[in-house]
């Protein structure tokens, strides 16, 4: 174990911006219907909220006001994101870890879990299996261990990009890995990562200390809190942040996420690309008695309030949640989900009927196949998307925001979503999904404004179907 963190490598803005006393004061104020409505109006004008404004939405308890918050979140989601949902899959690379986080099956003191790191051939086999199902976007997940150095992570990323199965290729590789220093971030950036994702787990210092023994590298709250800023400074300008809901008061964690987003925007000029809000869930050898369990209704509020607080940040809902709650939450602001996920090491090429609890970090709630999830999304009125265009066209970080804020998203996202859906239907869709998908594409085209962009889109969809063209993006 190590605590040898060189604090000189903190980012230029490496200070603690989580103001616990202020958060407590914000959450203790009385709810005022006029203030709630003013803040909803600000959100609907697509302005990001400050933590004290977010707190007003979190405190509202009048059922009519809560209904207005949900309605506004639905509207904002439609306005900014349309009806597309971006799909990805997680790929666990290694379960070795030197940390001892109380909520995680991979913690060093857990003797029951199988420890393994995918070798190069095993990694390739996993990616081949994912490609055969139609995936285009992956997030590679690593425990925190000296073996998972920046060079090791970079090698894995390059290997994943190189795998091909017929027309299939992974077009965007994101990583979820331990905080690095700037030099380390430069190494993984050079390998072509999309998003660097790191969760603070809890923004509450006392809870953080209780969950992460001080003598471990994860015991340093500020080093972790500062890691997205270091990543941005090192050139990784798409970062994903998150909190593990259920460790502390869910309202406090929402304020932490919003404060973190504002900090990055103000000091680095770019907010987070995505926010995740996983709930604590069962895991092998984990026995946490939490006073802060988050109900389905509270999770719904988390999603709606985050949507309103950070209009241009993607919200990720994972397969930790069961299909029913995923379906319900989708409407309130979620823009990305994983599907067909297996999180046990080696789980994609050797799919077992049941989960293998001794090989995974926690237990999943949604084990449906990618095709089944895509079929459901289409029937529910969404456009499933495998789009990776912005990352590959250089529209990341600040550049991405330039495109996002003036409202170009719909013009880019919808045509790219339809093109990637068309590819999926041609190459991987079941007959039922192909029929439903073809109908959805027709319906979307009927709504698409007439003009040169539509003509080009129609022509590209035809080329994908008839001439085998692939990877056509705006
Ligand atoms: Fe290791 Fe991450 Fe699990 Fe903590 S949460 S024990 S750092 S894998
Ligand atoms: Fe995301 Fe850009 Fe594709 Fe839209 S066009 S889905 S913002 S990558």
GROMACS .gro file of C-alpha atoms and ligand atoms in nm:
model
  490
    1UNK     CA    1   0.000   0.000   0.000
    2UNK     CA    2   0.115   0.353  -0.056
    3UNK     CA    3   0.037   0.706   0.046
    4UNK     CA    4   0.319   0.848  -0.166
    5UNK     CA    5   0.109   1.101  -0.354
    6UNK     CA    6   0.305   1.398  -0.478
    7UNK     CA    7   0.081   1.693  -0.395
    8UNK     CA    8   0.284   1.919  -0.623
    9UNK     CA    9   0.109   1.743  -0.910
   10UNK     CA   10  -0.235   1.867  -0.808
   11UNK     CA   11  -0.404   2.078  -1.075
   12UNK     CA   12  -0.374   2.456  -1.069
   13UNK     CA   13  -0.722   2.460  -0.914
   14UNK     CA   14  -0.640   2.183  -0.667
   15UNK     CA   15  -0.829   2.300  -0.361
   16UNK     CA   16  -1.135   2.166  -0.189
   17UNK     CA   17  -1.443   2.339  -0.325
   18UNK     CA   18  -1.691   2.116  -0.139
   19UNK     CA   19  -1.831   2.354   0.119
   20UNK     CA   20  -2.003   2.121   0.363
   21UNK     CA   21  -2.136   2.387   0.597
   22UNK     CA   22  -2.286   2.582   0.310
   23UNK     CA   23  -2.443   2.267   0.166
   24UNK     CA   24  -2.602   2.197   0.505
   25UNK     CA   25  -2.730   2.555   0.523
   26UNK     CA   26  -2.873   2.539   0.166
   27UNK     CA   27  -3.050   2.213   0.245
   28UNK     CA   28  -3.186   2.350   0.572
   29UNK     CA   29  -3.366   2.651   0.420
   30UNK     CA   30  -3.743   2.649   0.376
   31UNK     CA   31  -3.885   2.572   0.034
   32UNK     CA   32  -4.042   2.867  -0.152
   33UNK     CA   33  -4.267   2.784  -0.451
   34UNK     CA   34  -4.174   3.109  -0.627
   35UNK     CA   35  -3.804   3.031  -0.601
   36UNK     CA   36  -3.861   2.676  -0.729
   37UNK     CA   37  -4.044   2.807  -1.035
   38UNK     CA   38  -3.780   3.075  -1.104
   39UNK     CA   39  -3.508   2.812  -1.095
   40UNK     CA   40  -3.704   2.577  -1.321
   41UNK     CA   41  -3.736   2.867  -1.568
   42UNK     CA   42  -3.359   2.923  -1.555
   43UNK     CA   43  -3.301   2.554  -1.626
   44UNK     CA   44  -3.542   2.553  -1.916
   45UNK     CA   45  -3.342   2.843  -2.062
   46UNK     CA   46  -3.053   2.590  -2.052
   47UNK     CA   47  -2.846   2.779  -1.794
   48UNK     CA   48  -2.650   2.563  -1.549
   49UNK     CA   49  -2.748   2.598  -1.183
   50UNK     CA   50  -2.533   2.687  -0.884
   51UNK     CA   51  -2.543   2.453  -0.581
   52UNK     CA   52  -2.772   2.685  -0.380
   53UNK     CA   53  -3.022   2.680  -0.668
   54UNK     CA   54  -3.001   2.303  -0.700
   55UNK     CA   55  -3.072   2.282  -0.327
   56UNK     CA   56  -3.400   2.468  -0.379
   57UNK     CA   57  -3.512   2.193  -0.619
   58UNK     CA   58  -3.395   1.921  -0.380
   59UNK     CA   59  -3.588   2.071  -0.088
   60UNK     CA   60  -3.921   2.109  -0.268
   61UNK     CA   61  -4.168   1.869  -0.110
   62UNK     CA   62  -4.507   1.994  -0.226
   63UNK     CA   63  -4.638   1.724  -0.465
   64UNK     CA   64  -4.743   1.981  -0.727
   65UNK     CA   65  -4.397   2.142  -0.725
   66UNK     CA   66  -4.229   1.803  -0.746
   67UNK     CA   67  -4.452   1.723  -1.045
   68UNK     CA   68  -4.339   2.051  -1.206
   69UNK     CA   69  -3.975   1.954  -1.151
   70UNK     CA   70  -4.032   1.619  -1.322
   71UNK     CA   71  -4.219   1.778  -1.611
   72UNK     CA   72  -3.939   2.034  -1.660
   73UNK     CA   73  -3.672   1.761  -1.655
   74UNK     CA   74  -3.863   1.568  -1.923
   75UNK     CA   75  -3.894   1.881  -2.136
   76UNK     CA   76  -3.530   1.982  -2.098
   77UNK     CA   77  -3.422   1.632  -2.191
   78UNK     CA   78  -3.634   1.643  -2.506
   79UNK     CA   79  -3.509   1.994  -2.595
   80UNK     CA   80  -3.139   1.918  -2.554
   81UNK     CA   81  -3.110   1.547  -2.631
   82UNK     CA   82  -3.413   1.466  -2.843
   83UNK     CA   83  -3.520   1.102  -2.803
   84UNK     CA   84  -3.185   0.933  -2.855
   85UNK     CA   85  -3.014   0.710  -2.598
   86UNK     CA   86  -2.644   0.632  -2.643
   87UNK     CA   87  -2.544   0.271  -2.573
   88UNK     CA   88  -2.217   0.135  -2.440
   89UNK     CA   89  -2.078  -0.169  -2.258
   90UNK     CA   90  -1.842  -0.195  -1.961
   91UNK     CA   91  -1.543  -0.428  -1.989
   92UNK     CA   92  -1.365  -0.520  -1.666
   93UNK     CA   93  -0.995  -0.571  -1.732
   94UNK     CA   94  -0.862  -0.657  -1.387
   95UNK     CA   95  -0.984  -0.723  -1.033
   96UNK     CA   96  -0.658  -0.668  -0.847
   97UNK     CA   97  -0.677  -0.371  -0.613
   98UNK     CA   98  -0.462  -0.231  -0.337
   99UNK     CA   99  -0.748  -0.034  -0.181
  100UNK     CA  100  -0.996  -0.149   0.077
  101UNK     CA  101  -1.318   0.038  -0.001
  102UNK     CA  102  -1.581  -0.105   0.229
  103UNK     CA  103  -1.854  -0.122  -0.039
  104UNK     CA  104  -1.655  -0.309  -0.307
  105UNK     CA  105  -1.601  -0.679  -0.369
  106UNK     CA  106  -1.256  -0.610  -0.517
  107UNK     CA  107  -1.122  -0.459  -0.194
  108UNK     CA  108  -0.790  -0.604  -0.089
  109UNK     CA  109  -0.917  -0.767   0.230
  110UNK     CA  110  -1.186  -0.967   0.049
  111UNK     CA  111  -1.054  -1.323   0.024
  112UNK     CA  112  -1.363  -1.459  -0.152
  113UNK     CA  113  -1.327  -1.281  -0.485
  114UNK     CA  114  -1.131  -1.427  -0.780
  115UNK     CA  115  -0.832  -1.206  -0.871
  116UNK     CA  116  -0.745  -1.193  -1.235
  117UNK     CA  117  -0.622  -0.960  -1.507
  118UNK     CA  118  -0.721  -1.029  -1.867
  119UNK     CA  119  -0.417  -1.118  -2.075
  120UNK     CA  120  -0.383  -0.976  -2.428
  121UNK     CA  121  -0.558  -1.273  -2.591
  122UNK     CA  122  -0.833  -1.278  -2.332
  123UNK     CA  123  -0.891  -0.905  -2.383
  124UNK     CA  124  -0.911  -0.957  -2.759
  125UNK     CA  125  -1.158  -1.243  -2.712
  126UNK     CA  126  -1.380  -1.023  -2.494
  127UNK     CA  127  -1.381  -0.745  -2.751
  128UNK     CA  128  -1.452  -0.988  -3.036
  129UNK     CA  129  -1.755  -1.113  -2.847
  130UNK     CA  130  -1.877  -0.757  -2.786
  131UNK     CA  131  -1.831  -0.675  -3.154
  132UNK     CA  132  -2.036  -0.977  -3.257
  133UNK     CA  133  -2.326  -0.831  -3.059
  134UNK     CA  134  -2.292  -0.489  -3.223
  135UNK     CA  135  -2.117  -0.276  -2.962
  136UNK     CA  136  -1.919   0.031  -3.074
  137UNK     CA  137  -1.844   0.209  -2.745
  138UNK     CA  138  -1.672   0.052  -2.444
  139UNK     CA  139  -1.558   0.162  -2.105
  140UNK     CA  140  -1.260  -0.034  -1.974
  141UNK     CA  141  -1.263  -0.072  -1.595
  142UNK     CA  142  -0.948  -0.124  -1.390
  143UNK     CA  143  -0.896  -0.179  -1.018
  144UNK     CA  144  -0.635   0.040  -0.852
  145UNK     CA  145  -0.310  -0.150  -0.852
  146UNK     CA  146   0.054  -0.085  -0.950
  147UNK     CA  147   0.014  -0.341  -1.231
  148UNK     CA  148  -0.245  -0.115  -1.394
  149UNK     CA  149   0.003   0.159  -1.483
  150UNK     CA  150  -0.074   0.428  -1.743
  151UNK     CA  151   0.135   0.228  -1.993
  152UNK     CA  152  -0.064  -0.089  -1.920
  153UNK     CA  153  -0.393   0.099  -1.960
  154UNK     CA  154  -0.270   0.259  -2.285
  155UNK     CA  155  -0.173  -0.085  -2.423
  156UNK     CA  156  -0.519  -0.219  -2.344
  157UNK     CA  157  -0.684   0.078  -2.515
  158UNK     CA  158  -0.472   0.038  -2.829
  159UNK     CA  159  -0.541  -0.335  -2.839
  160UNK     CA  160  -0.916  -0.279  -2.816
  161UNK     CA  161  -0.911  -0.028  -3.103
  162UNK     CA  162  -0.719  -0.276  -3.319
  163UNK     CA  163  -0.970  -0.564  -3.289
  164UNK     CA  164  -1.194  -0.625  -3.593
  165UNK     CA  165  -1.473  -0.874  -3.651
  166UNK     CA  166  -1.616  -0.846  -4.001
  167UNK     CA  167  -1.749  -0.488  -4.017
  168UNK     CA  168  -1.733  -0.446  -3.642
  169UNK     CA  169  -1.488  -0.218  -3.463
  170UNK     CA  170  -1.483  -0.032  -3.134
  171UNK     CA  171  -1.491   0.338  -3.215
  172UNK     CA  172  -1.461   0.490  -2.871
  173UNK     CA  173  -1.279   0.348  -2.568
  174UNK     CA  174  -1.342   0.523  -2.238
  175UNK     CA  175  -1.165   0.426  -1.917
  176UNK     CA  176  -1.261   0.407  -1.552
  177UNK     CA  177  -0.933   0.396  -1.363
  178UNK     CA  178  -0.754   0.522  -1.054
  179UNK     CA  179  -0.654   0.889  -1.037
  180UNK     CA  180  -0.329   0.950  -1.225
  181UNK     CA  181  -0.086   1.237  -1.224
  182UNK     CA  182  -0.062   1.465  -1.530
  183UNK     CA  183   0.214   1.255  -1.687
  184UNK     CA  184  -0.002   0.944  -1.654
  185UNK     CA  185  -0.302   1.118  -1.806
  186UNK     CA  186  -0.090   1.222  -2.104
  187UNK     CA  187   0.006   0.858  -2.162
  188UNK     CA  188  -0.354   0.733  -2.169
  189UNK     CA  189  -0.465   1.032  -2.378
  190UNK     CA  190  -0.202   0.948  -2.639
  191UNK     CA  191  -0.359   0.601  -2.670
  192UNK     CA  192  -0.683   0.767  -2.781
  193UNK     CA  193  -0.914   0.737  -2.481
  194UNK     CA  194  -1.249   0.903  -2.509
  195UNK     CA  195  -1.368   0.982  -2.155
  196UNK     CA  196  -1.167   0.946  -1.835
  197UNK     CA  197  -1.419   0.848  -1.571
  198UNK     CA  198  -1.358   0.864  -1.196
  199UNK     CA  199  -1.618   0.870  -0.921
  200UNK     CA  200  -1.563   1.057  -0.597
  201UNK     CA  201  -1.789   0.789  -0.440
  202UNK     CA  202  -1.898   1.033  -0.166
  203UNK     CA  203  -1.837   1.406  -0.145
  204UNK     CA  204  -1.884   1.400   0.234
  205UNK     CA  205  -1.541   1.398   0.395
  206UNK     CA  206  -1.634   1.211   0.713
  207UNK     CA  207  -1.807   0.935   0.517
  208UNK     CA  208  -1.521   0.927   0.268
  209UNK     CA  209  -1.274   0.871   0.552
  210UNK     CA  210  -1.492   0.597   0.703
  211UNK     CA  211  -1.520   0.412   0.369
  212UNK     CA  212  -1.158   0.444   0.258
  213UNK     CA  213  -0.887   0.359   0.510
  214UNK     CA  214  -0.631   0.639   0.526
  215UNK     CA  215  -0.330   0.419   0.464
  216UNK     CA  216  -0.460   0.328   0.117
  217UNK     CA  217  -0.405   0.547  -0.188
  218UNK     CA  218  -0.777   0.606  -0.212
  219UNK     CA  219  -0.773   0.747   0.140
  220UNK     CA  220  -0.665   1.085   0.001
  221UNK     CA  221  -0.992   1.271  -0.061
  222UNK     CA  222  -0.839   1.574  -0.233
  223UNK     CA  223  -0.617   1.370  -0.467
  224UNK     CA  224  -0.927   1.198  -0.598
  225UNK     CA  225  -1.142   1.511  -0.602
  226UNK     CA  226  -0.878   1.688  -0.808
  227UNK     CA  227  -0.826   1.407  -1.059
  228UNK     CA  228  -1.076   1.525  -1.324
  229UNK     CA  229  -0.908   1.869  -1.320
  230UNK     CA  230  -0.564   1.710  -1.361
  231UNK     CA  231  -0.697   1.501  -1.648
  232UNK     CA  232  -0.831   1.809  -1.825
  233UNK     CA  233  -0.505   1.998  -1.771
  234UNK     CA  234  -0.321   1.702  -1.924
  235UNK     CA  235  -0.541   1.711  -2.235
  236UNK     CA  236  -0.813   1.457  -2.144
  237UNK     CA  237  -1.091   1.709  -2.182
  238UNK     CA  238  -1.380   1.462  -2.165
  239UNK     CA  239  -1.410   1.358  -1.802
  240UNK     CA  240  -1.688   1.168  -1.629
  241UNK     CA  241  -1.764   1.220  -1.262
  242UNK     CA  242  -2.000   1.036  -1.029
  243UNK     CA  243  -2.104   0.948  -0.677
  244UNK     CA  244  -2.206   0.618  -0.523
  245UNK     CA  245  -2.550   0.690  -0.384
  246UNK     CA  246  -2.629   0.524  -0.053
  247UNK     CA  247  -2.312   0.607   0.138
  248UNK     CA  248  -2.436   0.948   0.257
  249UNK     CA  249  -2.737   1.182   0.220
  250UNK     CA  250  -2.841   1.170  -0.147
  251UNK     CA  251  -2.918   1.541  -0.153
  252UNK     CA  252  -2.568   1.627  -0.032
  253UNK     CA  253  -2.417   1.407  -0.305
  254UNK     CA  254  -2.622   1.587  -0.572
  255UNK     CA  255  -2.485   1.919  -0.445
  256UNK     CA  256  -2.134   1.771  -0.454
  257UNK     CA  257  -2.177   1.668  -0.818
  258UNK     CA  258  -2.315   2.009  -0.915
  259UNK     CA  259  -2.036   2.191  -0.726
  260UNK     CA  260  -1.778   1.969  -0.897
  261UNK     CA  261  -1.929   2.047  -1.238
  262UNK     CA  262  -1.928   2.421  -1.171
  263UNK     CA  263  -1.570   2.407  -1.042
  264UNK     CA  264  -1.447   2.239  -1.360
  265UNK     CA  265  -1.640   2.479  -1.581
  266UNK     CA  266  -1.516   2.788  -1.396
  267UNK     CA  267  -1.152   2.689  -1.350
  268UNK     CA  268  -1.081   2.467  -1.650
  269UNK     CA  269  -1.333   2.610  -1.895
  270UNK     CA  270  -1.508   2.277  -1.949
  271UNK     CA  271  -1.762   2.090  -1.740
  272UNK     CA  272  -1.781   1.712  -1.709
  273UNK     CA  273  -1.887   1.518  -2.017
  274UNK     CA  274  -2.096   1.278  -1.808
  275UNK     CA  275  -2.228   1.227  -1.456
  276UNK     CA  276  -2.306   0.884  -1.309
  277UNK     CA  277  -2.517   0.814  -1.002
  278UNK     CA  278  -2.489   0.440  -0.922
  279UNK     CA  279  -2.670   0.315  -0.614
  280UNK     CA  280  -2.496   0.098  -0.360
  281UNK     CA  281  -2.586  -0.260  -0.445
  282UNK     CA  282  -2.509  -0.610  -0.315
  283UNK     CA  283  -2.160  -0.748  -0.369
  284UNK     CA  284  -1.978  -1.060  -0.259
  285UNK     CA  285  -1.830  -1.021   0.088
  286UNK     CA  286  -1.973  -0.671   0.134
  287UNK     CA  287  -2.180  -0.607   0.443
  288UNK     CA  288  -2.250  -0.235   0.477
  289UNK     CA  289  -2.526  -0.119   0.705
  290UNK     CA  290  -2.621   0.211   0.545
  291UNK     CA  291  -2.861   0.465   0.694
  292UNK     CA  292  -2.866   0.637   0.356
  293UNK     CA  293  -3.026   0.382   0.124
  294UNK     CA  294  -3.177   0.567  -0.173
  295UNK     CA  295  -3.534   0.473  -0.271
  296UNK     CA  296  -3.656   0.453  -0.630
  297UNK     CA  297  -3.850   0.777  -0.579
  298UNK     CA  298  -3.539   0.953  -0.446
  299UNK     CA  299  -3.334   0.825  -0.739
  300UNK     CA  300  -3.596   0.968  -0.974
  301UNK     CA  301  -3.548   1.305  -0.802
  302UNK     CA  302  -3.169   1.271  -0.834
  303UNK     CA  303  -3.200   1.224  -1.211
  304UNK     CA  304  -3.453   1.503  -1.261
  305UNK     CA  305  -3.262   1.757  -1.050
  306UNK     CA  306  -2.929   1.672  -1.212
  307UNK     CA  307  -3.089   1.708  -1.555
  308UNK     CA  308  -3.211   2.055  -1.462
  309UNK     CA  309  -2.880   2.155  -1.295
  310UNK     CA  310  -2.638   2.055  -1.572
  311UNK     CA  311  -2.832   2.081  -1.899
  312UNK     CA  312  -2.542   1.988  -2.128
  313UNK     CA  313  -2.387   1.706  -1.929
  314UNK     CA  314  -2.471   1.348  -2.025
  315UNK     CA  315  -2.635   1.141  -1.751
  316UNK     CA  316  -2.542   0.771  -1.733
  317UNK     CA  317  -2.773   0.506  -1.587
  318UNK     CA  318  -2.615   0.162  -1.564
  319UNK     CA  319  -2.735  -0.196  -1.554
  320UNK     CA  320  -2.694  -0.195  -1.177
  321UNK     CA  321  -3.058  -0.094  -1.186
  322UNK     CA  322  -3.335  -0.334  -1.285
  323UNK     CA  323  -3.515  -0.298  -1.621
  324UNK     CA  324  -3.829  -0.143  -1.474
  325UNK     CA  325  -3.657   0.144  -1.295
  326UNK     CA  326  -3.425   0.199  -1.592
  327UNK     CA  327  -3.726   0.234  -1.816
  328UNK     CA  328  -3.891   0.485  -1.585
  329UNK     CA  329  -3.578   0.697  -1.525
  330UNK     CA  330  -3.491   0.721  -1.892
  331UNK     CA  331  -3.755   0.988  -1.949
  332UNK     CA  332  -3.621   1.222  -1.680
  333UNK     CA  333  -3.289   1.298  -1.832
  334UNK     CA  334  -3.075   0.990  -1.883
  335UNK     CA  335  -2.880   1.010  -2.209
  336UNK     CA  336  -2.655   0.702  -2.190
  337UNK     CA  337  -2.708   0.344  -2.072
  338UNK     CA  338  -2.509   0.025  -2.090
  339UNK     CA  339  -2.676  -0.283  -2.234
  340UNK     CA  340  -2.594  -0.649  -2.273
  341UNK     CA  341  -2.349  -0.591  -1.987
  342UNK     CA  342  -2.149  -0.860  -1.807
  343UNK     CA  343  -1.914  -0.739  -1.538
  344UNK     CA  344  -1.757  -1.066  -1.431
  345UNK     CA  345  -1.404  -1.092  -1.568
  346UNK     CA  346  -1.417  -1.284  -1.895
  347UNK     CA  347  -1.798  -1.273  -1.890
  348UNK     CA  348  -1.852  -1.177  -2.253
  349UNK     CA  349  -1.681  -1.467  -2.424
  350UNK     CA  350  -1.798  -1.720  -2.168
  351UNK     CA  351  -2.150  -1.605  -2.091
  352UNK     CA  352  -2.299  -1.804  -1.807
  353UNK     CA  353  -2.670  -1.820  -1.747
  354UNK     CA  354  -2.623  -1.690  -1.396
  355UNK     CA  355  -2.392  -1.419  -1.271
  356UNK     CA  356  -2.059  -1.536  -1.128
  357UNK     CA  357  -2.055  -1.339  -0.807
  358UNK     CA  358  -1.697  -1.429  -0.717
  359UNK     CA  359  -1.566  -1.255  -1.032
  360UNK     CA  360  -1.750  -0.924  -1.018
  361UNK     CA  361  -1.733  -0.596  -0.830
  362UNK     CA  362  -2.107  -0.586  -0.751
  363UNK     CA  363  -2.425  -0.750  -0.877
  364UNK     CA  364  -2.615  -0.630  -1.184
  365UNK     CA  365  -2.990  -0.572  -1.197
  366UNK     CA  366  -3.034  -0.585  -1.576
  367UNK     CA  367  -2.886  -0.883  -1.762
  368UNK     CA  368  -3.089  -0.849  -2.083
  369UNK     CA  369  -2.911  -0.874  -2.417
  370UNK     CA  370  -2.822  -0.569  -2.625
  371UNK     CA  371  -3.082  -0.666  -2.886
  372UNK     CA  372  -3.360  -0.696  -2.628
  373UNK     CA  373  -3.274  -0.355  -2.478
  374UNK     CA  374  -3.257  -0.194  -2.824
  375UNK     CA  375  -3.595  -0.347  -2.911
  376UNK     CA  376  -3.749  -0.204  -2.594
  377UNK     CA  377  -3.597   0.141  -2.650
  378UNK     CA  378  -3.739   0.152  -3.002
  379UNK     CA  379  -4.084   0.044  -2.885
  380UNK     CA  380  -4.072   0.311  -2.612
  381UNK     CA  381  -4.009   0.585  -2.868
  382UNK     CA  382  -3.631   0.625  -2.836
  383UNK     CA  383  -3.359   0.614  -3.099
  384UNK     CA  384  -3.077   0.389  -2.976
  385UNK     CA  385  -2.744   0.537  -3.081
  386UNK     CA  386  -2.386   0.414  -3.106
  387UNK     CA  387  -2.264   0.754  -3.218
  388UNK     CA  388  -1.900   0.844  -3.154
  389UNK     CA  389  -1.883   1.134  -3.399
  390UNK     CA  390  -1.783   1.424  -3.175
  391UNK     CA  391  -1.486   1.245  -3.025
  392UNK     CA  392  -1.362   1.143  -3.368
  393UNK     CA  393  -1.430   1.481  -3.528
  394UNK     CA  394  -1.239   1.655  -3.248
  395UNK     CA  395  -1.552   1.803  -3.091
  396UNK     CA  396  -1.447   1.731  -2.733
  397UNK     CA  397  -1.413   1.944  -2.422
  398UNK     CA  398  -1.440   2.314  -2.499
  399UNK     CA  399  -1.497   2.247  -2.869
  400UNK     CA  400  -1.780   2.014  -2.782
  401UNK     CA  401  -1.939   2.282  -2.565
  402UNK     CA  402  -1.922   2.528  -2.852
  403UNK     CA  403  -2.129   2.289  -3.055
  404UNK     CA  404  -2.356   2.186  -2.772
  405UNK     CA  405  -2.450   2.521  -2.633
  406UNK     CA  406  -2.578   2.695  -2.947
  407UNK     CA  407  -2.808   2.395  -3.006
  408UNK     CA  408  -2.628   2.200  -3.275
  409UNK     CA  409  -2.676   1.877  -3.088
  410UNK     CA  410  -3.002   1.784  -3.258
  411UNK     CA  411  -2.856   1.842  -3.603
  412UNK     CA  412  -2.560   1.619  -3.533
  413UNK     CA  413  -2.695   1.366  -3.287
  414UNK     CA  414  -3.017   1.267  -3.458
  415UNK     CA  415  -2.866   1.193  -3.801
  416UNK     CA  416  -2.568   1.016  -3.643
  417UNK     CA  417  -2.798   0.816  -3.417
  418UNK     CA  418  -3.009   0.707  -3.716
  419UNK     CA  419  -2.701   0.609  -3.918
  420UNK     CA  420  -2.556   0.399  -3.634
  421UNK     CA  421  -2.895   0.242  -3.567
  422UNK     CA  422  -2.921   0.153  -3.936
  423UNK     CA  423  -2.578  -0.012  -3.917
  424UNK     CA  424  -2.684  -0.210  -3.610
  425UNK     CA  425  -3.006  -0.327  -3.774
  426UNK     CA  426  -2.824  -0.440  -4.090
  427UNK     CA  427  -2.539  -0.619  -3.914
  428UNK     CA  428  -2.669  -0.746  -3.580
  429UNK     CA  429  -3.043  -0.690  -3.527
  430UNK     CA  430  -3.286  -0.975  -3.474
  431UNK     CA  431  -3.571  -0.989  -3.722
  432UNK     CA  432  -3.810  -0.835  -3.473
  433UNK     CA  433  -3.571  -0.551  -3.388
  434UNK     CA  434  -3.495  -0.490  -3.756
  435UNK     CA  435  -3.865  -0.443  -3.835
  436UNK     CA  436  -3.926  -0.214  -3.538
  437UNK     CA  437  -3.606  -0.020  -3.612
  438UNK     CA  438  -3.691   0.033  -3.980
  439UNK     CA  439  -4.026   0.178  -3.876
  440UNK     CA  440  -3.861   0.406  -3.619
  441UNK     CA  441  -3.614   0.536  -3.878
  442UNK     CA  442  -3.900   0.614  -4.118
  443UNK     CA  443  -4.086   0.799  -3.844
  444UNK     CA  444  -3.778   1.001  -3.751
  445UNK     CA  445  -3.712   1.090  -4.114
  446UNK     CA  446  -4.072   1.208  -4.155
  447UNK     CA  447  -4.012   1.455  -3.871
  448UNK     CA  448  -3.670   1.567  -3.991
  449UNK     CA  449  -3.668   1.920  -4.142
  450UNK     CA  450  -3.652   1.924  -4.522
  451UNK     CA  451  -3.326   2.042  -4.676
  452UNK     CA  452  -2.975   1.940  -4.773
  453UNK     CA  453  -2.898   1.769  -4.440
  454UNK     CA  454  -3.203   1.546  -4.475
  455UNK     CA  455  -3.117   1.455  -4.835
  456UNK     CA  456  -2.765   1.363  -4.730
  457UNK     CA  457  -2.895   1.159  -4.438
  458UNK     CA  458  -3.143   0.968  -4.658
  459UNK     CA  459  -2.865   0.894  -4.904
  460UNK     CA  460  -2.632   0.772  -4.629
  461UNK     CA  461  -2.897   0.543  -4.483
  462UNK     CA  462  -2.949   0.395  -4.832
  463UNK     CA  463  -2.574   0.342  -4.874
  464UNK     CA  464  -2.554   0.168  -4.536
  465UNK     CA  465  -2.840  -0.066  -4.635
  466UNK     CA  466  -2.754  -0.126  -4.999
  467UNK     CA  467  -2.381  -0.083  -5.054
  468UNK     CA  468  -2.239  -0.184  -4.718
  469UNK     CA  469  -2.103   0.163  -4.635
  470UNK     CA  470  -2.021   0.203  -4.267
  471UNK     CA  471  -1.902   0.469  -4.027
  472UNK     CA  472  -2.064   0.764  -4.203
  473UNK     CA  473  -2.093   1.046  -3.953
  474UNK     CA  474  -2.164   1.417  -3.946
  475LIG    FE1  475  -1.047  -0.094  -0.557
  475LIG    FE2  476  -1.216   0.065  -0.686
  475LIG    FE3  477  -1.305  -0.142  -0.546
  475LIG    FE4  478  -1.205   0.067  -0.417
  475LIG     S1  479  -1.391   0.068  -0.547
  475LIG     S2  480  -1.162  -0.150  -0.373
  475LIG     S3  481  -1.045   0.132  -0.560
  475LIG     S4  482  -1.180  -0.152  -0.730
  476LIG    FE1  483  -2.266   1.250  -2.881
  476LIG    FE2  484  -2.169   1.416  -3.066
  476LIG    FE3  485  -2.278   1.186  -3.141
  476LIG    FE4  486  -2.428   1.380  -3.046
  476LIG     S1  487  -2.311   1.385  -3.236
  476LIG     S2  488  -2.441   1.163  -2.989
  476LIG     S3  489  -2.298   1.471  -2.890
  476LIG     S4  490  -2.093   1.207  -3.017
   0.00000   0.00000   0.00000
